[in-house]
Tab-separated table of C-alpha atoms in Angstrom:
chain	number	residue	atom	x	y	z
A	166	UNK	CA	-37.766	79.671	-22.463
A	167	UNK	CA	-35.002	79.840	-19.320
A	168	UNK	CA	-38.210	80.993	-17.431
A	169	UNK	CA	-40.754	77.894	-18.204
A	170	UNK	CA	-42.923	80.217	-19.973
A	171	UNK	CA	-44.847	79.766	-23.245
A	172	UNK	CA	-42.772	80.435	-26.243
A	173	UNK	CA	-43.161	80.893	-29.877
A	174	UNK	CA	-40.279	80.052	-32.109
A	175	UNK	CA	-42.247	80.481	-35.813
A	176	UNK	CA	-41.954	83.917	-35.950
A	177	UNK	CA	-37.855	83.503	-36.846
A	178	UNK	CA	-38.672	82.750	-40.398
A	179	UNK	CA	-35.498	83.499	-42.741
A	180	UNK	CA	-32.221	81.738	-42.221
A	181	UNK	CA	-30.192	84.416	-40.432
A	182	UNK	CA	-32.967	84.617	-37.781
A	183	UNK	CA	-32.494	81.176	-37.461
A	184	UNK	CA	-29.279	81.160	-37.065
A	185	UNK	CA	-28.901	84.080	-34.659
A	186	UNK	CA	-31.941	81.966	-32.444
A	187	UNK	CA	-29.307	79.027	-32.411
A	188	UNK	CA	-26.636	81.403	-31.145
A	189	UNK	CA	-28.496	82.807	-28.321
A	190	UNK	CA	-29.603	79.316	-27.529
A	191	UNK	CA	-25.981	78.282	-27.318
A	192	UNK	CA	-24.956	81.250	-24.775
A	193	UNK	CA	-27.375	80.144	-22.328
A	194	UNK	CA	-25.673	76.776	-22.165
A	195	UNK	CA	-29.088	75.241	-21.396
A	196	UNK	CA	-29.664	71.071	-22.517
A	197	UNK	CA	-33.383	71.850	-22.703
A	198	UNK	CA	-33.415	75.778	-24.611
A	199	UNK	CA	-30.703	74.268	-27.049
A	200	UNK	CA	-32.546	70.786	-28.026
A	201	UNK	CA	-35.595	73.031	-28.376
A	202	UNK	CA	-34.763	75.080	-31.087
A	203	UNK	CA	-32.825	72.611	-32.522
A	204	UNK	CA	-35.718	70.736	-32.978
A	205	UNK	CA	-37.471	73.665	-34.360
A	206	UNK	CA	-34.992	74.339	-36.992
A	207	UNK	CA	-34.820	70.197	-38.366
A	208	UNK	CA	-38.383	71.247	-38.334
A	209	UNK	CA	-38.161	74.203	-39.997
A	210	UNK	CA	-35.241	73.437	-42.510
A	211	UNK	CA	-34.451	71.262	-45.082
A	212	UNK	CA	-31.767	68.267	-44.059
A	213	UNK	CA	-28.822	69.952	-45.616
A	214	UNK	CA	-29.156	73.564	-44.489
A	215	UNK	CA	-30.209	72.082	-41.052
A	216	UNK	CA	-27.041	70.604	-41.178
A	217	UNK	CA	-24.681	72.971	-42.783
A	218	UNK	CA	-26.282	75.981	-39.883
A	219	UNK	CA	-25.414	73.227	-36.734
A	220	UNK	CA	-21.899	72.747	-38.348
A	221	UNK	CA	-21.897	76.891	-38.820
A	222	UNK	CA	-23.028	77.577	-36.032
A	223	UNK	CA	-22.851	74.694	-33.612
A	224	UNK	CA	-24.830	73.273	-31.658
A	225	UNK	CA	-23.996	69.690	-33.777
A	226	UNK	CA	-22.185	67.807	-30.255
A	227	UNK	CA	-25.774	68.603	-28.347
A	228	UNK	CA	-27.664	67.195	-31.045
A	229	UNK	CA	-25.758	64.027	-31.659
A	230	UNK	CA	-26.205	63.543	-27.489
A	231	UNK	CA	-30.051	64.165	-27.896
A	232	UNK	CA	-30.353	62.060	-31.380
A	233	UNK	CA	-28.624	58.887	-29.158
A	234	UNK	CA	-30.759	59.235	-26.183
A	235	UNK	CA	-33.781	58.676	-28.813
A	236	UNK	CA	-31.650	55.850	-30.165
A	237	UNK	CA	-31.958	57.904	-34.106
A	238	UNK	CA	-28.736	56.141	-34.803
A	239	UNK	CA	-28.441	56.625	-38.623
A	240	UNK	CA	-29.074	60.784	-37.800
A	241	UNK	CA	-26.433	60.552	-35.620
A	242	UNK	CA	-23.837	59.407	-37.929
A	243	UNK	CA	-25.220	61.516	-41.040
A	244	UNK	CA	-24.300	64.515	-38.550
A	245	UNK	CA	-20.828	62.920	-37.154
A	246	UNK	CA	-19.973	62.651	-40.337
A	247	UNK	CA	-20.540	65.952	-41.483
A	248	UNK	CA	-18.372	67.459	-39.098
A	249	UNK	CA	-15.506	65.381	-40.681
A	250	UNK	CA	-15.478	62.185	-37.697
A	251	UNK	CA	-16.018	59.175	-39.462
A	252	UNK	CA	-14.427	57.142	-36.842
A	253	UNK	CA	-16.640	58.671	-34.404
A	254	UNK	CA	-19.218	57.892	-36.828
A	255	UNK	CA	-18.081	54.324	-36.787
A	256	UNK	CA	-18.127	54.072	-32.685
A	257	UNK	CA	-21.500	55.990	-32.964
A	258	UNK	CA	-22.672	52.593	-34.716
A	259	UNK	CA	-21.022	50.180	-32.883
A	260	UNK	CA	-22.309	51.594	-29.030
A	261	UNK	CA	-25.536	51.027	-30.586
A	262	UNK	CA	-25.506	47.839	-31.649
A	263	UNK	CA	-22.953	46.075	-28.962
A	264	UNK	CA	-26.348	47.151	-26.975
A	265	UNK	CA	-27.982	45.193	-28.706
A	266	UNK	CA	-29.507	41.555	-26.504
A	267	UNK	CA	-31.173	39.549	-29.084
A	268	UNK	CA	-27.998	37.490	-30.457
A	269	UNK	CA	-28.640	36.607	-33.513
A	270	UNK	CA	-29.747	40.481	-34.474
A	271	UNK	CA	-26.393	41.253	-32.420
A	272	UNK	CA	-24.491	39.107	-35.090
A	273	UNK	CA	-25.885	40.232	-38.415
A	274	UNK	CA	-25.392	44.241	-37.006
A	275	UNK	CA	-21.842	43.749	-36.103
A	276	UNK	CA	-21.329	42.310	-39.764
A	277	UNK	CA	-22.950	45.178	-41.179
A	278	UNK	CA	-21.504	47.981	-39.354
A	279	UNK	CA	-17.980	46.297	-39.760
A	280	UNK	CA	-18.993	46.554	-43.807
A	281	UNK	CA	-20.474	49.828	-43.569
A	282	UNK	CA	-18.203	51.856	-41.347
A	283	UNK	CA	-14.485	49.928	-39.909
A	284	UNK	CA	-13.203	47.862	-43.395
A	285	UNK	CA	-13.809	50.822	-45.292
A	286	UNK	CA	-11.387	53.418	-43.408
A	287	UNK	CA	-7.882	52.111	-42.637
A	288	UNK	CA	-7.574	53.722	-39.891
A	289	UNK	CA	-10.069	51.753	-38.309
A	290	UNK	CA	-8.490	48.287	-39.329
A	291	UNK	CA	-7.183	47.381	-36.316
A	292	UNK	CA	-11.259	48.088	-34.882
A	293	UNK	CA	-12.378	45.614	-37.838
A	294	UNK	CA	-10.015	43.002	-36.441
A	295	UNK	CA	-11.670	43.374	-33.107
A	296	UNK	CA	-15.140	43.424	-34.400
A	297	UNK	CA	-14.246	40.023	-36.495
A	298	UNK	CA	-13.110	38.492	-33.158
A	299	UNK	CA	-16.222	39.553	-31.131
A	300	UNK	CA	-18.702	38.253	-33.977
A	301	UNK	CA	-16.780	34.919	-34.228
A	302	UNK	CA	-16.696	34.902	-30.152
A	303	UNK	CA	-20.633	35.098	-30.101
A	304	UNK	CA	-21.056	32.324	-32.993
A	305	UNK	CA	-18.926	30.066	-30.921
A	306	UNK	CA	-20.287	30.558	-27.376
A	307	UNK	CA	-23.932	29.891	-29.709
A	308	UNK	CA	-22.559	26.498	-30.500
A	309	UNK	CA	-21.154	25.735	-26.881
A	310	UNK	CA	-24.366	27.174	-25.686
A	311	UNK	CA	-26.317	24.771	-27.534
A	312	UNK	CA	-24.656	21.623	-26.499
A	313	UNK	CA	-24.183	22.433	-23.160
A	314	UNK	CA	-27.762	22.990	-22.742
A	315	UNK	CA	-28.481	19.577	-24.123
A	316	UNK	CA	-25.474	17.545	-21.753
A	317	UNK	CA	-26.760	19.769	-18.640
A	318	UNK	CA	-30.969	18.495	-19.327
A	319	UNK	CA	-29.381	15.056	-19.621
A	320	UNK	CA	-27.297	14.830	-17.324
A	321	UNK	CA	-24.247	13.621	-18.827
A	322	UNK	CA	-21.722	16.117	-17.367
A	323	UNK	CA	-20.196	15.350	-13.769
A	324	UNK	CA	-18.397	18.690	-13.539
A	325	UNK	CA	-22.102	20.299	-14.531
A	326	UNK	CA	-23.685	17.948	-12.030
A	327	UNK	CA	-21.757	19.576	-9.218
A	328	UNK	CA	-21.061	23.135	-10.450
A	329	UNK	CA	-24.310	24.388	-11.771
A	330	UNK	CA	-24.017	26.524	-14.970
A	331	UNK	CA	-25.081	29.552	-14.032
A	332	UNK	CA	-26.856	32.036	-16.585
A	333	UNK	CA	-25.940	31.494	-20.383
A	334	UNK	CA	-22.530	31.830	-21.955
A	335	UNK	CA	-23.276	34.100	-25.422
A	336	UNK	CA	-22.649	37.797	-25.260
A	337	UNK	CA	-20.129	37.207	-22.215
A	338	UNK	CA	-16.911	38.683	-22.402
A	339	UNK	CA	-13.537	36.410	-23.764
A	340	UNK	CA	-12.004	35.645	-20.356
A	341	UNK	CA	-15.363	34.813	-19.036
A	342	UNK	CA	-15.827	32.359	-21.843
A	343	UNK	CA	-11.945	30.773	-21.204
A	344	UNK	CA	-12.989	30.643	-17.491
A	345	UNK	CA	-16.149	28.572	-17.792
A	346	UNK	CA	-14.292	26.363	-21.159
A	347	UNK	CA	-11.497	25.675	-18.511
A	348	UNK	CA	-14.330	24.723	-15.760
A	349	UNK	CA	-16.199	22.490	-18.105
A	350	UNK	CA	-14.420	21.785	-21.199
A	351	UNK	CA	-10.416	21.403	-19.978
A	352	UNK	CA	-9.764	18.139	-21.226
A	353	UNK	CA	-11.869	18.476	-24.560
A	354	UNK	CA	-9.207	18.301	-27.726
A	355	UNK	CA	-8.052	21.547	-29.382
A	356	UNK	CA	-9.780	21.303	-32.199
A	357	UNK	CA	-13.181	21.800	-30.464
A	358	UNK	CA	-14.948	25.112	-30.401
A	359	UNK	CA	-15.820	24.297	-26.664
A	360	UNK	CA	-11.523	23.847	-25.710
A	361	UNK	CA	-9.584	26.309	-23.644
A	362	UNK	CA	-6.605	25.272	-26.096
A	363	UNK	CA	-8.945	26.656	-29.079
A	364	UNK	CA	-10.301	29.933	-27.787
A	365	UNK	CA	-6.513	30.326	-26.874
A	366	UNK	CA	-5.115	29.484	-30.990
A	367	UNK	CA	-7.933	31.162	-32.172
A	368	UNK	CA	-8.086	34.727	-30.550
A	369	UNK	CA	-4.382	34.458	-29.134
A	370	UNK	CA	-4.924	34.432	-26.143
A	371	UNK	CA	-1.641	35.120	-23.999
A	372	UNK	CA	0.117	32.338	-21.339
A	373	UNK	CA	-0.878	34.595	-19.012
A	374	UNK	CA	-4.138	34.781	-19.540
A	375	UNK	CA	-4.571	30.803	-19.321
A	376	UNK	CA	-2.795	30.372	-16.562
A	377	UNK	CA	-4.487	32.775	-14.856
A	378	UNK	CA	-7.937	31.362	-15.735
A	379	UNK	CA	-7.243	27.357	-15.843
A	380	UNK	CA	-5.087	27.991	-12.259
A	381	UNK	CA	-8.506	28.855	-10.852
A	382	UNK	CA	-10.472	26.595	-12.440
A	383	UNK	CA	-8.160	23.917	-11.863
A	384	UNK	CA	-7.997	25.108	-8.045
A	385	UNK	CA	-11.890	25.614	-8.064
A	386	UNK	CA	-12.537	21.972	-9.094
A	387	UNK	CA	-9.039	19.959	-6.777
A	388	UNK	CA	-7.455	18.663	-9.913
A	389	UNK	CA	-4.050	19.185	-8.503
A	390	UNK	CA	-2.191	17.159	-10.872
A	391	UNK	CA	-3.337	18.796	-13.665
A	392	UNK	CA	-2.585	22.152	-12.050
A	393	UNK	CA	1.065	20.834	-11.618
A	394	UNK	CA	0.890	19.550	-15.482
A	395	UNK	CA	-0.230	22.811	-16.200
A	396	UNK	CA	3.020	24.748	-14.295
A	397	UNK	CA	5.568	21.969	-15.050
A	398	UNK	CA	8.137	22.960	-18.133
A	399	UNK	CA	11.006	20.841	-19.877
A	400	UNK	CA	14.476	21.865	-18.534
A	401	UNK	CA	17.074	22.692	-21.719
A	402	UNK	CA	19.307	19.882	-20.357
A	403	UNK	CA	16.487	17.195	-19.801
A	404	UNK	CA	14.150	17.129	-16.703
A	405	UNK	CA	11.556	18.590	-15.635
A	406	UNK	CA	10.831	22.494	-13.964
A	407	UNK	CA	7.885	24.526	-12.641
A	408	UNK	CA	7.469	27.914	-13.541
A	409	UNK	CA	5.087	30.409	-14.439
A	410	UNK	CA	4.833	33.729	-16.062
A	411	UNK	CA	2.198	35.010	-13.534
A	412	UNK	CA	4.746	34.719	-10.848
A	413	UNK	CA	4.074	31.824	-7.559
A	414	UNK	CA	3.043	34.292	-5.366
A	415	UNK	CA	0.052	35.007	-7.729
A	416	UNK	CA	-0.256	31.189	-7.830
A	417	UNK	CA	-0.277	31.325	-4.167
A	418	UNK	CA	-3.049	33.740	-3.965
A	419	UNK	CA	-5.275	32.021	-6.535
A	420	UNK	CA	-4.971	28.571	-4.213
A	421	UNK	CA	-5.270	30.315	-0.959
A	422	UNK	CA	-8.821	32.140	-2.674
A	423	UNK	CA	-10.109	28.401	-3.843
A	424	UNK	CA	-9.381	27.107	-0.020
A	425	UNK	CA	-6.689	24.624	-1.205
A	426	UNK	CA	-5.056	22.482	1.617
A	427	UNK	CA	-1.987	24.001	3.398
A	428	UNK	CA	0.331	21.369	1.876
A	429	UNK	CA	-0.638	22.550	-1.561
A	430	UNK	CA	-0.429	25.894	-1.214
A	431	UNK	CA	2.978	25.559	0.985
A	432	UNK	CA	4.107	23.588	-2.060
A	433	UNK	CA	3.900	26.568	-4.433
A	434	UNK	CA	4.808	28.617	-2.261
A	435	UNK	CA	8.821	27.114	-1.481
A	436	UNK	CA	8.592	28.086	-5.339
A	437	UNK	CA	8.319	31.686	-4.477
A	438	UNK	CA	12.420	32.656	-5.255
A	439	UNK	CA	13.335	35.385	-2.550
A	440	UNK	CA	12.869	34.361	0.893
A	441	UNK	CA	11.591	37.865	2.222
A	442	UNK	CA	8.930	37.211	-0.255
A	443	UNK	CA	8.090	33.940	0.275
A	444	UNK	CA	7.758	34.728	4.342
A	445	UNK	CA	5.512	37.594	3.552
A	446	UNK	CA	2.855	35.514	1.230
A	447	UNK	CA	3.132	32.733	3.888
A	448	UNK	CA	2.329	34.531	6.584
A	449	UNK	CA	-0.652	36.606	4.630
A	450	UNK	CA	-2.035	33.606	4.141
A	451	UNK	CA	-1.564	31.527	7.091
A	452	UNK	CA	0.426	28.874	5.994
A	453	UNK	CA	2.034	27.383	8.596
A	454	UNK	CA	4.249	24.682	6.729
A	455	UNK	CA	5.317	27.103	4.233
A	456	UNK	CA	6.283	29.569	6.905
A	457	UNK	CA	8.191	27.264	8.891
A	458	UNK	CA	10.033	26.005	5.853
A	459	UNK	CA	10.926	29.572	4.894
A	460	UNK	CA	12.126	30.718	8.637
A	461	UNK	CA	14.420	27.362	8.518
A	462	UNK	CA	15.846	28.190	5.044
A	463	UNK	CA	16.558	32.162	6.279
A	464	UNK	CA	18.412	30.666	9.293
A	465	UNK	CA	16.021	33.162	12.072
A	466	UNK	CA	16.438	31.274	14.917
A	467	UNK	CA	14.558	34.118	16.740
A	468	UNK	CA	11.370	33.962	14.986
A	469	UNK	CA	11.445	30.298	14.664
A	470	UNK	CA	11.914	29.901	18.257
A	471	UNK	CA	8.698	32.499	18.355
A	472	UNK	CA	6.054	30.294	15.830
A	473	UNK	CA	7.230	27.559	18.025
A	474	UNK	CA	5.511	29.028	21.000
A	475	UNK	CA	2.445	28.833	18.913
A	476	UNK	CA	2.583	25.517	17.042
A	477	UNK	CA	0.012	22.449	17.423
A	478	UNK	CA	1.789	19.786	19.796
A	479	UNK	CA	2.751	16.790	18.016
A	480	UNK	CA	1.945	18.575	14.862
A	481	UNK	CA	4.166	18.166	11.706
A	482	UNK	CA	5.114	21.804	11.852
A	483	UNK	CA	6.567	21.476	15.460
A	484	UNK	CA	8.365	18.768	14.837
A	485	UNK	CA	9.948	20.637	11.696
A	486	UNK	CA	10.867	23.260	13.730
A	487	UNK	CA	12.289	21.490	16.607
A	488	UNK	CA	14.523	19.689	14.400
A	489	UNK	CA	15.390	22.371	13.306
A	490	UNK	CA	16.600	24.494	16.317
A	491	UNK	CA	18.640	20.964	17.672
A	492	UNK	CA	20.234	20.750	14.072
A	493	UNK	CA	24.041	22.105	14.915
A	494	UNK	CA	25.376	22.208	11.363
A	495	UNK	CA	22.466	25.240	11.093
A	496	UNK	CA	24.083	28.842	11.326
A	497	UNK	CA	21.822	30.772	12.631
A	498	UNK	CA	21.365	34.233	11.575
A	499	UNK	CA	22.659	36.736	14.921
């Protein structure tokens, strides 16, 4: 068999012949001998004793590798099972059918292998919990789906008359889904399938997961004062704060990637709390105000006086700077 050459396996009739046929098999190590007279003894055996001389002898890991490759799911679990892994049973099932395209089939498979194999072993209950979430994911992105097809063909959507959808939203991941409900939907009320606010209640979504998303949305589509709305917290004494739990310089990157203008981004930047910090960001991504502001603020005369060299005459930055420098009441770092 090793060699290519024609072979005859129904002359190892009794069991222990059988058995001593998978053995050899197995110290070869080779995919092809092994699934071969594995095949011969499912063949050759009855589904029990087939099953009890793979957990005997071995041989059961190749065959469960073979059996998913031919997509024999249900075989595959039968002989997980056997060797004692029902939660690799369960995961057997699951790879399957998350493969699965067809939606609706996709829906009605999860349901049944969350029945069949996760809510009946506790172990797995934290698995069910996900396996809820993804069904109830694709049932809402069906509904979205649906009447977003309808407001695209009519035309009724500005942001969808600029920013084409692109592909269809069911079977896309959760933060895929917030990203295009924050692009479309951000002003939609929570109680609305198609609201970032409701994907956020309903599969608890962390802060910073929406203001990661809804920062470059928000960025994607200019709607600065909503971005500031979105960053701007009550103070415990009264007023008003921003602050974020991705961090500003994050912030900074996200409106530097969505080409927002330099007085923007030098905005959020000044919000960046150590200096050294702040000056790095700035100068990674060429924001002249925001550099400028920083040097000023860490007192260095020295590389003030050398962005100066480089400044736009009769820009706003020079003239920052060169008030600046003739400012006596500055102590400048030595």
């Amino acid at each position: 068999m090793l060699c290519g050459k024609p072979y005859l396996l129904e002359s190892y009739r009794n069991l222990e012949d059988k058995k001593y046929l998978l053995k050899c098999a197995l110290a070869c190590h080779d995919g092809n001998v092994i699934n071969a007279v594995i095949g011969f003894l499912r063949n050759s055996l009855n589904k029990s004793l087939f099953q009890s001389t793979l957990l005997e002898v071995g041989g059961a890991e190749q065959y469960i590798s073979y059996l998913l490759q031919v997509e024999e799911v249900a075989e595959a679990e039968d002989i997980v099972s056997m060797i004692g892994k029902s939660d690799d049973a369960a995961m057997t099932r699951y790879r399957f059918v998350n493969a699965v395209t067809q939606i609706d089939n996709k829906i009605q498979l999860l349901k049944n292998c969350r029945s069949s194999h996760f809510d009946l072993d506790l172990n797995l209950a934290s698995d069910a919990i996900h396996l809820k979430n993804q069904v109830d994911l694709l049932q809402i992105q069906q509904i979205i789906e649906k009447a977003d097809v309808e407001l695209e063909a009519q035309g009724r959507h500005p942001i969808m008359r600029v920013h084409k959808r692109k592909g269809t939203l069911p079977d896309q991941s959760m933060m895929t889904t917030l990203y295009y409900c924050c692009l479309y939907h951000y002003d939609n009320e929570a109680s609305q399938f198609c609201s970032p606010k409701y994907l956020i209640q309903r599969f608890q979504l962390s802060e910073a997961q929406l203001q990661w998303t809804a920062i470059k949305t928000l960025a994607r589509l200019k709607r600065w004062q909503q971005l500031e709305q979105l960053l701007t917290g009550k103070k415990w004494y009264g007023g008003s704060t921003k602050s974020t739990v991705i961090g500003f310089h994050n912030v900074v990157k996200l409106l530097a990637h969505a080409k927002a203008t330099p007085d923007i981004i030098s905005s959020y930047c000044a919000l960046i709390p150590v200096e050294e910090e702040r000056l790095r960001i700035a100068k990674k991504f060429k924001c002249t105000p925001a550099i400028v502001e920083t040097l000023i603020a860490m007192k260095d005369r020295a590389q003030l006086l050398q962005l100066k060299s480089t400044l736009l005459p009769g820009s706003l930055e020079l003239q920052k700077a060169n008030a600046a420098l003739k400012n006596s009441s500055i102590k400048w770092r030595t």
